[in-house]
mmCIF file of C-alpha atoms in Angstrom:
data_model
loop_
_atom_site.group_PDB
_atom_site.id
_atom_site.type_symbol
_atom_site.label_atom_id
_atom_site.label_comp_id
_atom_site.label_asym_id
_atom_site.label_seq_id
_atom_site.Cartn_x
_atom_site.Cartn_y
_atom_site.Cartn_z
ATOM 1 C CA UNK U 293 -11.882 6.591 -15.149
ATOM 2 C CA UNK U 294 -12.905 3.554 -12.779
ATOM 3 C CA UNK U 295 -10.334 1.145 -12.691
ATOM 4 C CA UNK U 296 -11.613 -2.498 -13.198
ATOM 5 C CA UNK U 297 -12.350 -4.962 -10.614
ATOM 6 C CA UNK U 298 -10.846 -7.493 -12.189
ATOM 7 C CA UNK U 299 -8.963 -9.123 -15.042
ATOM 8 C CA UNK U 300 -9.267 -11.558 -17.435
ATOM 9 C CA UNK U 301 -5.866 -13.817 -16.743
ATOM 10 C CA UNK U 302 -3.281 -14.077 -19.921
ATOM 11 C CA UNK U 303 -4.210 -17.271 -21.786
ATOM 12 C CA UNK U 304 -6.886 -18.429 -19.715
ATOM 13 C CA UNK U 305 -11.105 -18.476 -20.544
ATOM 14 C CA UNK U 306 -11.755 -18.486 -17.066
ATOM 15 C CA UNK U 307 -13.089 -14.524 -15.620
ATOM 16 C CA UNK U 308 -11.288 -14.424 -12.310
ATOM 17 C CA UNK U 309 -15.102 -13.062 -10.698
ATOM 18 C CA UNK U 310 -16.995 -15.177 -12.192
ATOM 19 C CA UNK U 311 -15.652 -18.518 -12.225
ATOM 20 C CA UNK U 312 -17.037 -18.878 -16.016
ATOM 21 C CA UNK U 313 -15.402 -20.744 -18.858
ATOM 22 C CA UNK U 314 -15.612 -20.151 -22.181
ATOM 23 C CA UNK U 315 -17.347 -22.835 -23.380
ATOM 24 C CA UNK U 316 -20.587 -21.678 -22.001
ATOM 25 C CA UNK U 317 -20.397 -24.147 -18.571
ATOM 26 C CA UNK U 318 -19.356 -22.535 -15.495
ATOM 27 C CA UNK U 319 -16.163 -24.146 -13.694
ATOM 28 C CA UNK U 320 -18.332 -24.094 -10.682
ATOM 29 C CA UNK U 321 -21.807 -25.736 -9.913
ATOM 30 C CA UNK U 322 -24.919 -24.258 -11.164
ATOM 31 C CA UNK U 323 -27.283 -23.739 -14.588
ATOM 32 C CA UNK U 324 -25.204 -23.362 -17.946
ATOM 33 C CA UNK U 325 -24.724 -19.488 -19.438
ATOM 34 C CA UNK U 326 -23.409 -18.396 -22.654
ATOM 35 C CA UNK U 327 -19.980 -16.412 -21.572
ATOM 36 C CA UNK U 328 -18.076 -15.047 -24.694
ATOM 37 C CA UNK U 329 -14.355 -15.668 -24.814
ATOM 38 C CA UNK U 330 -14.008 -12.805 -22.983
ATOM 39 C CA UNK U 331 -16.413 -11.798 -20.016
ATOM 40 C CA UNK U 332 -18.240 -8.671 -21.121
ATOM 41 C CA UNK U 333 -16.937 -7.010 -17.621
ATOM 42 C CA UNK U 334 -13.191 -6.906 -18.786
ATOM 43 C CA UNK U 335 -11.020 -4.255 -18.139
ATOM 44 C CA UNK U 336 -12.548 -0.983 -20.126
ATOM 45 C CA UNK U 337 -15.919 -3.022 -21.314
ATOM 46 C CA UNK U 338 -19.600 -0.963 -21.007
ATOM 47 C CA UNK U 339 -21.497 -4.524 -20.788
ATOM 48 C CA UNK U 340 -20.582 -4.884 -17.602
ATOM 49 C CA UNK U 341 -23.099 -6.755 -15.758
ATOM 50 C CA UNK U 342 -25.516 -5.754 -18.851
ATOM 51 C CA UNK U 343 -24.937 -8.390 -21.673
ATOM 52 C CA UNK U 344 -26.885 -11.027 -22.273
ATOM 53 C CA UNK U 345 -24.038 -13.746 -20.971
ATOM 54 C CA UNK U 346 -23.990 -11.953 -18.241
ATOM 55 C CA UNK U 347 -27.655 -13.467 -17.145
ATOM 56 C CA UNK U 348 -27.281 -15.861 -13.849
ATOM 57 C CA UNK U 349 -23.579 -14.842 -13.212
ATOM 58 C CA UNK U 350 -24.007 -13.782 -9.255
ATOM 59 C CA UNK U 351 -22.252 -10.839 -9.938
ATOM 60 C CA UNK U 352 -23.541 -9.775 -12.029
ATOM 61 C CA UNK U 353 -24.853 -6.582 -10.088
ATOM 62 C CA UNK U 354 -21.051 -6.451 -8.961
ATOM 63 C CA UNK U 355 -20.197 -5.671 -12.279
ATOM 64 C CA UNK U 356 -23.154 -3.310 -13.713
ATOM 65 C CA UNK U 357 -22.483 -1.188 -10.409
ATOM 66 C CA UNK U 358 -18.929 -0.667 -10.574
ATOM 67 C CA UNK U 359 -19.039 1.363 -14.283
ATOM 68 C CA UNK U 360 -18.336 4.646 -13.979
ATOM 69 C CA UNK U 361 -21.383 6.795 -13.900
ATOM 70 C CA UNK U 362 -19.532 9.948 -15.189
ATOM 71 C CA UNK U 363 -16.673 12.369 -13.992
ATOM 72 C CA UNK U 364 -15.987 12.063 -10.302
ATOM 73 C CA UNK U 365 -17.170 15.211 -8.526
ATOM 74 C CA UNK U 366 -14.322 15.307 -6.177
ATOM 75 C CA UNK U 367 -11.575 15.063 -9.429
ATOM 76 C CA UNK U 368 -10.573 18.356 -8.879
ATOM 77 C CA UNK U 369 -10.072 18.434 -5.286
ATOM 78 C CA UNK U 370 -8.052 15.103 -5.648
ATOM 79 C CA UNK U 371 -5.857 16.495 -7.863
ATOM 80 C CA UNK U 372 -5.223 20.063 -6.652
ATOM 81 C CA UNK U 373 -4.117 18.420 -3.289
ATOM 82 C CA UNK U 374 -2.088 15.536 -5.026
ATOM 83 C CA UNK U 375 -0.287 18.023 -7.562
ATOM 84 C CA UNK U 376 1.534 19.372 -4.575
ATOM 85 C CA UNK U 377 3.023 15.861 -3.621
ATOM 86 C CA UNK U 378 6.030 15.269 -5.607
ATOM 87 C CA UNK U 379 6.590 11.506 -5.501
ATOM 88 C CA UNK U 380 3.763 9.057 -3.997
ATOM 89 C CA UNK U 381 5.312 5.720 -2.740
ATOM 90 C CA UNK U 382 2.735 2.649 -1.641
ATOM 91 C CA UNK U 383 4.215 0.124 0.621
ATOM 92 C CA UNK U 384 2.108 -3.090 -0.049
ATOM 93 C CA UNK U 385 2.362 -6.563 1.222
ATOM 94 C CA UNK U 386 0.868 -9.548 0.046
ATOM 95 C CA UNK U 387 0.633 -10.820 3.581
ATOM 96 C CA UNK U 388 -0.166 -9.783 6.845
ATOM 97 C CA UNK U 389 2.233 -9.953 9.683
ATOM 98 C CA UNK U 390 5.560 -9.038 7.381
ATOM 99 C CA UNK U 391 6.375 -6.098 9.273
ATOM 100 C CA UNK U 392 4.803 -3.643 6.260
ATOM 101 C CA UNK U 393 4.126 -0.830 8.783
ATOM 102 C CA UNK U 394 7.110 -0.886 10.609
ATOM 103 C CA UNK U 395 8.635 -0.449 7.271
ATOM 104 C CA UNK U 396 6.158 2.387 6.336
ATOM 105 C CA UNK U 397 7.186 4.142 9.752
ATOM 106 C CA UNK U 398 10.793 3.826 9.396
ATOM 107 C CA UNK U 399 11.368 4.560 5.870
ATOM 108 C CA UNK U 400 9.222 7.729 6.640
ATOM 109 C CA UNK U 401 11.606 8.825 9.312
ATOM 110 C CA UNK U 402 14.666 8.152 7.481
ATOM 111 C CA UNK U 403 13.187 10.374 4.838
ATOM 112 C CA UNK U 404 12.550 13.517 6.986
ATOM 113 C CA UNK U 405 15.916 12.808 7.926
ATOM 114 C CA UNK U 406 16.492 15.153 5.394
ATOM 115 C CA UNK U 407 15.493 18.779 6.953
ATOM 116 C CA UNK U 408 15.073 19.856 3.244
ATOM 117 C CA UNK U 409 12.411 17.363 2.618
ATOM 118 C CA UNK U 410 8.669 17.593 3.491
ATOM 119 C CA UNK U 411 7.086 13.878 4.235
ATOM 120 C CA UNK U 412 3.847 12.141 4.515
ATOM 121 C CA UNK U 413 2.647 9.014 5.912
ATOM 122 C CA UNK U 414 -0.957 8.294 5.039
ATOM 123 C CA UNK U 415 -2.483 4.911 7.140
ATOM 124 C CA UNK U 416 -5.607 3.442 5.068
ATOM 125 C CA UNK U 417 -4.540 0.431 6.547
ATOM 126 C CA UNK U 418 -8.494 0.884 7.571
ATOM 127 C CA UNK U 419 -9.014 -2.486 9.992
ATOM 128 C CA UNK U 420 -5.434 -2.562 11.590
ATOM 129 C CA UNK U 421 -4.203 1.425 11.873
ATOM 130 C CA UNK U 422 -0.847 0.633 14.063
ATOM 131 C CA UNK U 423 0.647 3.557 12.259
ATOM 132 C CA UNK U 424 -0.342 5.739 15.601
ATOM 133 C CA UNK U 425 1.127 3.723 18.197
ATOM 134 C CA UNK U 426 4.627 3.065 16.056
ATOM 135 C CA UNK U 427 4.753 6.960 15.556
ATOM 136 C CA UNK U 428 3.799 7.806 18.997
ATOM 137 C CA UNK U 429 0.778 9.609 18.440
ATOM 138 C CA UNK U 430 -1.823 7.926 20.322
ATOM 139 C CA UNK U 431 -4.655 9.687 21.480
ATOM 140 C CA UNK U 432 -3.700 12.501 18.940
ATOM 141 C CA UNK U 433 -6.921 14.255 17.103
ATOM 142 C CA UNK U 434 -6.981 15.481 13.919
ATOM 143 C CA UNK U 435 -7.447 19.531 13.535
ATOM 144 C CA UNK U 436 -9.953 20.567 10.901
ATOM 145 C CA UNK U 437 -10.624 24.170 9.668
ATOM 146 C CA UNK U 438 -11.811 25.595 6.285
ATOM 147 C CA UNK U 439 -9.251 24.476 4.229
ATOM 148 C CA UNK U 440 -9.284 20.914 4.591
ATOM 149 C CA UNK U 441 -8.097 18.309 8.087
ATOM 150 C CA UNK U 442 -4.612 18.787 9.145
ATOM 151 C CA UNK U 443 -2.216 16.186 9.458
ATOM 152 C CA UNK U 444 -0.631 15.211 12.623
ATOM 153 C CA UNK U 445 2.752 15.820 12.893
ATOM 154 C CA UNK U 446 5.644 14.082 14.428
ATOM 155 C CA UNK U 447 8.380 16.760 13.365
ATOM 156 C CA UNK U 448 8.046 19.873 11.616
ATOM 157 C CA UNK U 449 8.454 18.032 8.018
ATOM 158 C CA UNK U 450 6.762 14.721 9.048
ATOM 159 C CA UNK U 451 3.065 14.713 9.032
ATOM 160 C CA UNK U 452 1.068 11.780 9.424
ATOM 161 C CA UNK U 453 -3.002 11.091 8.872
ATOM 162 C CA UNK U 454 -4.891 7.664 9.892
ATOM 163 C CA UNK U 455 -7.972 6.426 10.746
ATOM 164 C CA UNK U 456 -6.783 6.004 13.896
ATOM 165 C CA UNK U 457 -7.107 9.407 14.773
ATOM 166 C CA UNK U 458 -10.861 9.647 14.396
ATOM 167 C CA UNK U 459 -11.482 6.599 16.983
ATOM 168 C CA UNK U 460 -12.645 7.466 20.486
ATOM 169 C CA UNK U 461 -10.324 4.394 21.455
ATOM 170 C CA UNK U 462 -7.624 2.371 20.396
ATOM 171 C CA UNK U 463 -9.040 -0.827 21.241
ATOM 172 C CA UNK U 464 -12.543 0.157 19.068
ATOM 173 C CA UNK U 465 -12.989 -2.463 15.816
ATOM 174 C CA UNK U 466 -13.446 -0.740 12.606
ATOM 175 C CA UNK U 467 -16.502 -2.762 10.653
ATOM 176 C CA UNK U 468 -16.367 -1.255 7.309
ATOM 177 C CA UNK U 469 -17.753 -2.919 4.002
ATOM 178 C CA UNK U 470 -15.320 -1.882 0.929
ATOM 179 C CA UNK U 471 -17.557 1.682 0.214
ATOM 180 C CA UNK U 472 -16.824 3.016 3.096
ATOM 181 C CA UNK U 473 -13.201 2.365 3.229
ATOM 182 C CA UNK U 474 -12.936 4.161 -0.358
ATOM 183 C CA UNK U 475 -14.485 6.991 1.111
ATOM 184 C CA UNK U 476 -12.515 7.097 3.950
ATOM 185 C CA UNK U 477 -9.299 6.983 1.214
ATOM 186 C CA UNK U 478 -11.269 9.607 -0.836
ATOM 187 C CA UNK U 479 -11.241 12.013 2.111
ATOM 188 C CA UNK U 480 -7.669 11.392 3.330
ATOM 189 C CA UNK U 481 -6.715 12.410 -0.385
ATOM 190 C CA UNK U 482 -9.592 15.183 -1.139
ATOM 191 C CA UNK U 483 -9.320 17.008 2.043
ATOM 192 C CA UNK U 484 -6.240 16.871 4.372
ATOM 193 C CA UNK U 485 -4.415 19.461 3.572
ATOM 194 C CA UNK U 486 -0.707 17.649 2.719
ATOM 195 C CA UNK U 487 0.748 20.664 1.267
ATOM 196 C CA UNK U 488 4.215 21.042 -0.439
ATOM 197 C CA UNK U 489 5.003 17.586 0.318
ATOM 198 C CA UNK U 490 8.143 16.174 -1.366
ATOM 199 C CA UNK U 491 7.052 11.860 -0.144
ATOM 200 C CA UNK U 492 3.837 11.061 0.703
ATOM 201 C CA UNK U 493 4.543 7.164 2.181
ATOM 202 C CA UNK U 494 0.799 5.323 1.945
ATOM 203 C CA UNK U 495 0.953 2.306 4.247
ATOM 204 C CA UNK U 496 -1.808 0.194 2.828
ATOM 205 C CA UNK U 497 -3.178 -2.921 3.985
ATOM 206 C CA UNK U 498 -2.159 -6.467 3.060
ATOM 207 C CA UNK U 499 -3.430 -7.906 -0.039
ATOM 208 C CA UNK U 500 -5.150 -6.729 -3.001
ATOM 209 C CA UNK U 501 -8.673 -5.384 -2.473
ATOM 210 C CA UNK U 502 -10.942 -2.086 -2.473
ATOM 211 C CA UNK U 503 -8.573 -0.110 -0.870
ATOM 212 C CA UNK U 504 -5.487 -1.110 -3.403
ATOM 213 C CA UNK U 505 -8.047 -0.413 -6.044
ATOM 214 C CA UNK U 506 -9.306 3.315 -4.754
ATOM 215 C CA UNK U 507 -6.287 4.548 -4.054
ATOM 216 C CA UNK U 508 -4.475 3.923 -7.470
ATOM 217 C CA UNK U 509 -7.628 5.067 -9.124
ATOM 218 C CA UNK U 510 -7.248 8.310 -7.169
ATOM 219 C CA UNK U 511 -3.887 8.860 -6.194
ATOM 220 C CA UNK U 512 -3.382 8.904 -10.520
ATOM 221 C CA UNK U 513 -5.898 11.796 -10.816
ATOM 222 C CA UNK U 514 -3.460 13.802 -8.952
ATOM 223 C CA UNK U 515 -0.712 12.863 -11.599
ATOM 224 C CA UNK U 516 1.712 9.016 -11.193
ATOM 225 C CA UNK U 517 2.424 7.309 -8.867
ATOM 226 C CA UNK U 518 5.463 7.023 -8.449
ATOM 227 C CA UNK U 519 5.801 2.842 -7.246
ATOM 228 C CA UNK U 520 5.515 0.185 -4.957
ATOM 229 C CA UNK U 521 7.529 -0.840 -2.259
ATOM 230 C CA UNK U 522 6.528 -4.351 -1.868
ATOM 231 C CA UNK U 523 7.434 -5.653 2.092
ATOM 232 C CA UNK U 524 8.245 -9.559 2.043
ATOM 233 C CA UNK U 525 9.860 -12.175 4.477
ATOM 234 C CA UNK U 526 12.555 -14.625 3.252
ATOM 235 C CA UNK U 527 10.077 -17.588 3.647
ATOM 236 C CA UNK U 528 8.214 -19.199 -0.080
ATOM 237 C CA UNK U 529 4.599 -18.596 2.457
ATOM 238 C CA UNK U 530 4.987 -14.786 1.994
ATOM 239 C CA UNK U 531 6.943 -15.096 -1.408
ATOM 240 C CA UNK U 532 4.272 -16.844 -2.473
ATOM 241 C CA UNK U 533 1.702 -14.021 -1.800
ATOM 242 C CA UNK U 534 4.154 -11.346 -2.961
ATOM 243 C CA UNK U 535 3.937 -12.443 -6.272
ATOM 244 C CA UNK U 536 0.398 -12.110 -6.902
ATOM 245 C CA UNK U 537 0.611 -8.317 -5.656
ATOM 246 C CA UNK U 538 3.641 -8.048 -8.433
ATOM 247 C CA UNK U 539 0.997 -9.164 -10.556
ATOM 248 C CA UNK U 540 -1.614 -6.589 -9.551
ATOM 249 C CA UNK U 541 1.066 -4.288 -9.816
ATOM 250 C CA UNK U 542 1.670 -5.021 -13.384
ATOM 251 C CA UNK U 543 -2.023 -5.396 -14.450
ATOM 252 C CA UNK U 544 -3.360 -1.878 -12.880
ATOM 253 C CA UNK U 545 -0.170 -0.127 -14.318
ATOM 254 C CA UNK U 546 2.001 1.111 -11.094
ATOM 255 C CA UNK U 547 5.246 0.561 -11.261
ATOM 256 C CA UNK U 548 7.783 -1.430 -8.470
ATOM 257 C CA UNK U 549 10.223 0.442 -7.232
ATOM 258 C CA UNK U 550 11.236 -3.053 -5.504
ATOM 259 C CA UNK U 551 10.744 -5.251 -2.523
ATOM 260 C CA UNK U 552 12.234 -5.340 0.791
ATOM 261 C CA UNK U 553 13.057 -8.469 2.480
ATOM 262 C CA UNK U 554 12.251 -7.926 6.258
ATOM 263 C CA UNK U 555 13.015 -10.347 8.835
ATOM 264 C CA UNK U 556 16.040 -10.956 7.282
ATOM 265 C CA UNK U 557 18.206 -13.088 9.681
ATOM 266 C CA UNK U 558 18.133 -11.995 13.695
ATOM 267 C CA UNK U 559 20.888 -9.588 14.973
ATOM 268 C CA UNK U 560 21.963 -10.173 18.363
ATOM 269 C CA UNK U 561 21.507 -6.879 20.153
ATOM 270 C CA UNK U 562 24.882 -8.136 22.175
ATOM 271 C CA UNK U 563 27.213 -8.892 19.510
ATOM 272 C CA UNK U 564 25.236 -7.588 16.460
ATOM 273 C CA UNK U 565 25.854 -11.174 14.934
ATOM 274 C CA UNK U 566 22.933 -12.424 12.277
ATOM 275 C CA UNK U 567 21.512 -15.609 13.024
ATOM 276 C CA UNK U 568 18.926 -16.820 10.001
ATOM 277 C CA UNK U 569 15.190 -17.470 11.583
ATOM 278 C CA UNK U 570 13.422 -17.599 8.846
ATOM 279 C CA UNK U 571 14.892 -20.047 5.818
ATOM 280 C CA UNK U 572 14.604 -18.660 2.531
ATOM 281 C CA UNK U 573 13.685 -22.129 1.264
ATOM 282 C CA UNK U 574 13.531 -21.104 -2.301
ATOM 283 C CA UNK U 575 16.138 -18.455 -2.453
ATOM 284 C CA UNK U 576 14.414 -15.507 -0.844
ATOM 285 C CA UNK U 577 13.559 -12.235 -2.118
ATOM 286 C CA UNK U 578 16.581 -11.501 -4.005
ATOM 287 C CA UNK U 579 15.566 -15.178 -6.029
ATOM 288 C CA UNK U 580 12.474 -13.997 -6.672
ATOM 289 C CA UNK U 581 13.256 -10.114 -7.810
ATOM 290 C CA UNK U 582 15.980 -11.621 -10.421
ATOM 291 C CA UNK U 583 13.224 -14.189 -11.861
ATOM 292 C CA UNK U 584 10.428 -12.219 -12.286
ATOM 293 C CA UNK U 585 12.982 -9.220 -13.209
ATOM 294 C CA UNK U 586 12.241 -6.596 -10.942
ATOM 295 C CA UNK U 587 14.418 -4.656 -8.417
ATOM 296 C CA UNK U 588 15.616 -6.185 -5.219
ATOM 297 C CA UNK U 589 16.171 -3.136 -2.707
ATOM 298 C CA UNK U 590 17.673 -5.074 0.377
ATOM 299 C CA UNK U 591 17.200 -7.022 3.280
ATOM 300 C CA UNK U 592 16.615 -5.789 6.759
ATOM 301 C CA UNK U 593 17.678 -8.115 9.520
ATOM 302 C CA UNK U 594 15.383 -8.714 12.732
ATOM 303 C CA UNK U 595 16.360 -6.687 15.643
ATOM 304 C CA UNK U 596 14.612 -6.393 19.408
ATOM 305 C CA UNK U 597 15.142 -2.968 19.458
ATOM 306 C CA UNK U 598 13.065 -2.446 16.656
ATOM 307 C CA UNK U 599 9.758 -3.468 18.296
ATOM 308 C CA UNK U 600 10.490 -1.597 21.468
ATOM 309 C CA UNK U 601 10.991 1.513 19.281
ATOM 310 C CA UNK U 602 7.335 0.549 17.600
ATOM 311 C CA UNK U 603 6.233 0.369 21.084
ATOM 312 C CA UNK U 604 7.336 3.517 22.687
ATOM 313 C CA UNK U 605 6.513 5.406 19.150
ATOM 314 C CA UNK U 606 10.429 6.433 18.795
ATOM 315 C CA UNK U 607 12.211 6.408 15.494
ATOM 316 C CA UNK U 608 14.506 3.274 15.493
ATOM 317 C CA UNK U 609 16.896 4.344 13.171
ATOM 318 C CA UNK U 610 17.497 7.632 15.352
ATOM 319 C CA UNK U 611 17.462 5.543 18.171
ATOM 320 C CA UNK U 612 19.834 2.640 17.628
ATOM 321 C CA UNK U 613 22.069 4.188 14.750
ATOM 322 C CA UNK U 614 24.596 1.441 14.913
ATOM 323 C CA UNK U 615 21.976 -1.224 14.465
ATOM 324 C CA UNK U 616 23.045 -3.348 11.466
ATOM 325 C CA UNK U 617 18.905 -2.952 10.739
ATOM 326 C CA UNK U 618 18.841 0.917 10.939
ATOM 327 C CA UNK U 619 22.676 0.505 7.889
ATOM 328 C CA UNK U 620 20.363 -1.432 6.150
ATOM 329 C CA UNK U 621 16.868 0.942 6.573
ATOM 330 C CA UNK U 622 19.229 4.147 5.385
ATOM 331 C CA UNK U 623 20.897 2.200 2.633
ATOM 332 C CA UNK U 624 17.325 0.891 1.043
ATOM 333 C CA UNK U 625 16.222 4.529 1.454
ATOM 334 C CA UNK U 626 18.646 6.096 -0.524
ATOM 335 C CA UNK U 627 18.074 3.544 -3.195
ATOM 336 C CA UNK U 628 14.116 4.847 -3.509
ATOM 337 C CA UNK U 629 15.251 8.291 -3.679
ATOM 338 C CA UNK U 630 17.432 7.611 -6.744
ATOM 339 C CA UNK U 631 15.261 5.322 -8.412
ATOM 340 C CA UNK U 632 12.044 8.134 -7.749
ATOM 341 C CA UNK U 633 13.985 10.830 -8.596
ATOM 342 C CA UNK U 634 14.154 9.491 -12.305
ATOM 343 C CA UNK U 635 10.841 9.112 -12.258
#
C-alpha cells in the first residue's frame, strides 16, 4: 500500500495540506467548503480528492492522484532484492548542513570494519549526492549487466550506489520534480543488485518529503526497516527541526534507533582538547532524546581532520584512530549494532 501524504495532526481540525478547518471556513483566504472533521484524504481514506468537501480544496488533484491504483508491478523485484539485506538503517536530518552524510560515510566504514560483515551505502540524497566525493569515488560509473546495476565498491564488503554516478559531471544540477526522484529510489532498490548485504546505510536528504515517503513505502515491501538514525547539532535551530522528523518518524511507523549529536564541541587537532562552538542553548540532544523519550546514541565532537578525510575520500576513522571523534564514531556504532540486532 501507498503510504499517505499527509496526516491529520492529534487534536487539531486543521488537514496539514489543505489548510481547512472544520467548521467549513478555510484558515486561509478564499470561498467557504464543507470539510468534515476529518479531511476525506486521511491516512487509509478512498475519498481522497473525490468527496464532495473536497470541491475547491487546490489539492485536491494532489490527493485523488496519490491513491493507490492497485499492486505495484515492481513489488516483487523490491522485495526479492530487499529480503537479502538484513538490517536497513536511514540516516535523516531535519536540517541541512548537520553533517548527515559525513555521518552516513563514516558509520558505513566503521561497519565494514568488520571483515565478516557485508555493507551498503545507498545516496538518494537526489539534489546534493556528496556521498561520491566523501567515499572517493568520483568519476566512478556504475556497471550494469542482466541481473540488475552493480554497486560501486570501496572495499570488498563496502558497496556504494548514488546518483552521482550517472552524471557526466560533478558540477551538473539535478532538476527533478518529486516523480522522478521516487523513480530514481525505485530503481536503486528494484535493480542494483545489493546482494547478501548484512547494513544497507540510506543517506537521505534533509527534511521530510517524496523521497522520505518512497523509500519507507518501499524499503517495507522488502520486509522492516530496521530505524532511523536521526543526525542533529547541539543548537535549538536544528533541534528544532529534528523534532518534526521524530514526528514523521512516529506517524509513518519506523522506528528511532536514536540521534547523533554532531558538531559536538571542537577538538584541537594539537592537544585533542574540546572547545564548545556551538551552545546547546536548551540542553542539546541528550535534553531532547530524554523528553520526548527516545534514545540518545552520542555526541561526536568537531574535528579538522574530518573534512580533509571527506575531501580526499579516505575513511577518517581509519585515518586518525586516536581522534577523540573517530572513539566516539566506533562507540555510537556499536550501540546500532546492539540495538538492530534485537530487532
Amino acid at each position: 500500500k501507498f503510504l499517505p501524504i499527509f496526516f491529520l495532526p492529534e487534536n487539531s481540525d486543521l488537514c496539514d495540506l489543505c489548510g481547512m478547518s472544520a467548521d467549513g471556513h478555510p484558515s486561509n483566504p478564499g470561498p467557504a467548503v464543507d470539510v468534515p472533521e476529518a479531511c476525506p484524504g486521511g491516512p487509509g481514506s478512498e475519498l481522497a480528492g473525490k468527496a464532495a468537501a473536497c470541491e475547491g480544496c487546490p489539492n485536491k488533484d494532489i490527493c485523488a492522484s496519490s491513491q493507490p491504483k492497485g499492486p505495484d508491478p515492481d513489488g516483487p523485484l523490491i522485495e526479492r532484492r530487499m529480503k537479502l539485506v538484513k538490517h536497513k538503517i536511514l540516516v535523516l536530518s531535519g536540517k541541512g548542513g548537520v553533517g548527515k552524510s559525513t555521518v552516513s560515510a563514516q558509520l558505513s566504514y566503521a561497519l565494514a570494519a568488520d571483515e565478516d560483515s557485508q555493507v551498503g551505502l545507498m545516496d538518494v540524497d537526489i539534489c546534493g549526492p556528496s556521498i561520491p566525493k566523501i567515499m572517493g569515488l568520483e568519476g566512478e560509473n556504475v556497471h550494469r549487466s542482466s541481473s540488475g546495476w552493480s554497486p560501486v565498491f570501496v572495499e570488498d564488503n563496502l558497496g556504494v550506489m548514488s546518483v552521482g554516478f550517472l552524471l557526466a559531471s560533478p558540477t551538473d544540477a539535478i532538476i527533478w520534480r518529486g516523480p522522478k526522484k521516487n523513480g530514481l529510489i525505485k530503481q536503486f532498490l528494484k535493480d542494483v543488485e545489493w546482494g547478501e548485504t548484512d547494513y544497507l546505510v540510506v543517506d537521505t536528504p534533509p527534511g521530510t518529503s517524496d523521497e522520505h515517503l518512497s523509500l519507507v513505502q518501499y524499503l517495507d515491501i522488502g520486509g522492516k526497516i530496521d530505524g532511523a538514525v536521526i543526525v542533529t547539532t547541539p543548537q535549538e535551530v536544528s533541534l528544532m527541526d529534528v523534532r518534526k522528523e521524530i514526528n514523521f518518524c512516529r506517524k509513518v511507523g519506523v522506528n528511532i534507533i536514536g540521534v547523533i549529536e554532531n558538531m559536538s564541541g571542537f577538538v584541537c587537532p594539537k592537544c585533542d582538547k574540546c572547545s564548545t562552538i556551538f551552545a546547546p542553548s536548551t540542553g542539546g540532544a541528550k535534553a531532547m532524546c530524554e523528553n520526548m523519550d527516545i534514545p540518545f546514541l552520542g555526541s561526536i565532537p568537531i574535528d579538522p581532520r574530518i573534512g580533509k578525510a571527506c575531501d580526499e575520500g579516505k575513511s577518517f576513522v581509519e585515518e586518525v584512530p586516536e581522534s577523540p571523534a573517530t572513539k566516539a564514531y566506533i562507540d555510537i556504532t556499536t550501540r546500532i549494532r546492539e540495538i538492530v540486532a534485537k530487532n
